[in-house]
Amino acid sequence: MGKLSQGFVEALKALVGSPHVSTAAAVREQHGHDESMHRCQPPDAVVWPQNVEQVSQLAALCYGHGVPIIPFGTGTGVEGGVCAVQGGVCINLTHMDRILELNPDDFSVVVEPGVTRKALNAHLRDSGLWFPVDPGADASLCGMVATGASGTNAVHYGTMRDNVLNLEVVLPDGRLLHTAGPGRYFRKSAAGYNLTGLFVGSEGTLGLITAATLRLHPAPEAMVAATCAFPSIQAAVDSTVHILQAAVPVARIEFLDDVMMDACNRYSKLNCRVAPTLFLEFHGSEQALAEQVQRTEEITQHNGAYHFSWAKNAEERSRLWAARHNAWYAALSLRPGSKGYSTDVCVPISRLPEILVQTKEDLKASGLTGTITGHVGDGNFHCILLVDPEDPEELLRVKAFAEQLGRRALALHGTCTGEHGIGLGKRQLLQEEVGAVGMETMRQLKAMLDPRGLMNPGKVL
Ligand SMILES: Cc1cc2nc3c(=O)[nH]c(=O)nc-3n(C[C@H](O)[C@H](O)[C@H](O)COP(=O)(O)OP(=O)(O)OC[C@H]3O[C@@H](n4cnc5c(N)ncnc54)[C@H](O)[C@@H]3O)c2cc1C
């Protein structure tokens, strides 16, 4: 039970019911870490509210007693966002998993925080609509809002920042905020400050997101996917830049270096050439697809591509993308027992070839085990570095490599994180990225919404 008094735990139970409160060590451990290498820091208690009224009452209770509050989605984050660095109450939102409202004519849906991206798309299957933002994991949609997530489709459909219309948020003191006004789901607005944008990427540090109104998209009429191997990283990334500069409306364009490709072949039983590779997908009418494919083949051939392999039927396509989504686990399988640390820099697209080529050279020189994979259509890529959690020296070398890469991205007018967030590990880089006035503004916003500093303390700032 840690630092909480028996009386406080009884008050939690009175609010949500005894079965929905746990102080068991195993449960607290399970909630004290995410998928990253950040060390487990368990909360003092875990609660599962059933509705927004309970979330509001829980927040007010914790706030009144000076107890930290840590929102928990599905725990698939990779920046230590759920680690309870000061203890406190973890609010696990997975029991609130209803799809509250579907507005097919207006391309929008309202979901509770426990709904995952796969559950939403399963629900939409026969509607002709889908929600395209796809981090590899089956994350909760409100967790995705909280981290500003994206994935393989962002080059065409945008990130969470582009696909959230409204949020219901329980503020730290228990008050309920509707960031775009209660019940609204318009496509554009010039009404006041962008409160919705403030909460996208806030990583649980400003409030608990208890419902999200999301923008849906028409399901594509036809799709085709392909893999294309290249003699060098430079050739693969030059092709990416040329495809985008030629305004080919590619839906997905993902890069895997030779080590990542090899790991995916083994882990997901693919049979791709072991070389720097692009995974691509095109969406549209049959006629539009033919044009996009032809233009892409011309560009890649011009850059010396070895081989273009098409996946036309749904089964082949999903095998390919399942392999891509499992790249994290494929990388981890290169050294069983290791933990992963993923860098996440994002640079202007024209600077991508130089930073990727340099990063591969640095990785070879570092002696670390790592793969490179990236949402290169957005200028965003990850080095997945493998680390023995029991080896402090290796841990330091991984952190030093990640910081150096972050600084290189900043020097190229980029960001230290395209989609994973700041969490615990990138707070220094955030300061370098936004500067003193930027940090001061963020701190003032945080202090105004959370004057006691109890919402997911120790993260972001
Ligand atoms: C195999 C794998 C592949 C991945 N690929 C990608 C990828 O391609 N792109 C990408 O962007 N990410 C990726 N991720 C990271 C992860 O899936 C995303 O960060 C995701 O958005 C986290 O959602 P979650 O529900 O698991 O959040 P959690 O891990 O539970 O929480 C993450 C943060 O959000 C806060 N939070 C969670 N829910 C709420 C809420 N309702 N209200 C307020 N704060 C909340 C938490 O306090 C924490 O700070 C990947 C992870 C894995 C394991």
PDB file of C-alpha atoms in Angstrom, residues 262-270 323 326-327 329-331 333:
ATOM      1  CA  ASP A 262      16.797  -9.522 -41.302  1.00  0.00           C
ATOM      2  CA  ALA A 263      15.152  -9.519 -37.861  1.00  0.00           C
ATOM      3  CA  CYS A 264      11.649  -9.174 -39.406  1.00  0.00           C
ATOM      4  CA  ASN A 265      12.367 -12.023 -41.841  1.00  0.00           C
ATOM      5  CA  ARG A 266      13.207 -14.283 -38.915  1.00  0.00           C
ATOM      6  CA  TYR A 267      10.546 -13.091 -36.465  1.00  0.00           C
ATOM      7  CA  SER A 268       7.624 -12.794 -38.892  1.00  0.00           C
ATOM      8  CA  LYS A 269       8.675 -15.508 -41.373  1.00  0.00           C
ATOM      9  CA  LEU A 270       9.047 -13.128 -44.320  1.00  0.00           C
ATOM     10  CA  ALA A 323       5.586  -7.794 -39.685  1.00  0.00           C
ATOM     11  CA  ASN A 326       5.974  -6.299 -34.864  1.00  0.00           C
ATOM     12  CA  ALA A 327       9.346  -4.743 -35.724  1.00  0.00           C
ATOM     13  CA  TYR A 329       9.517  -7.418 -30.939  1.00  0.00           C
ATOM     14  CA  ALA A 330      11.597  -8.612 -33.915  1.00  0.00           C
ATOM     15  CA  ALA A 331      14.380  -6.268 -32.776  1.00  0.00           C
ATOM     16  CA  SER A 333      14.378 -11.083 -30.353  1.00  0.00           C
TER      17      SER A 333
END
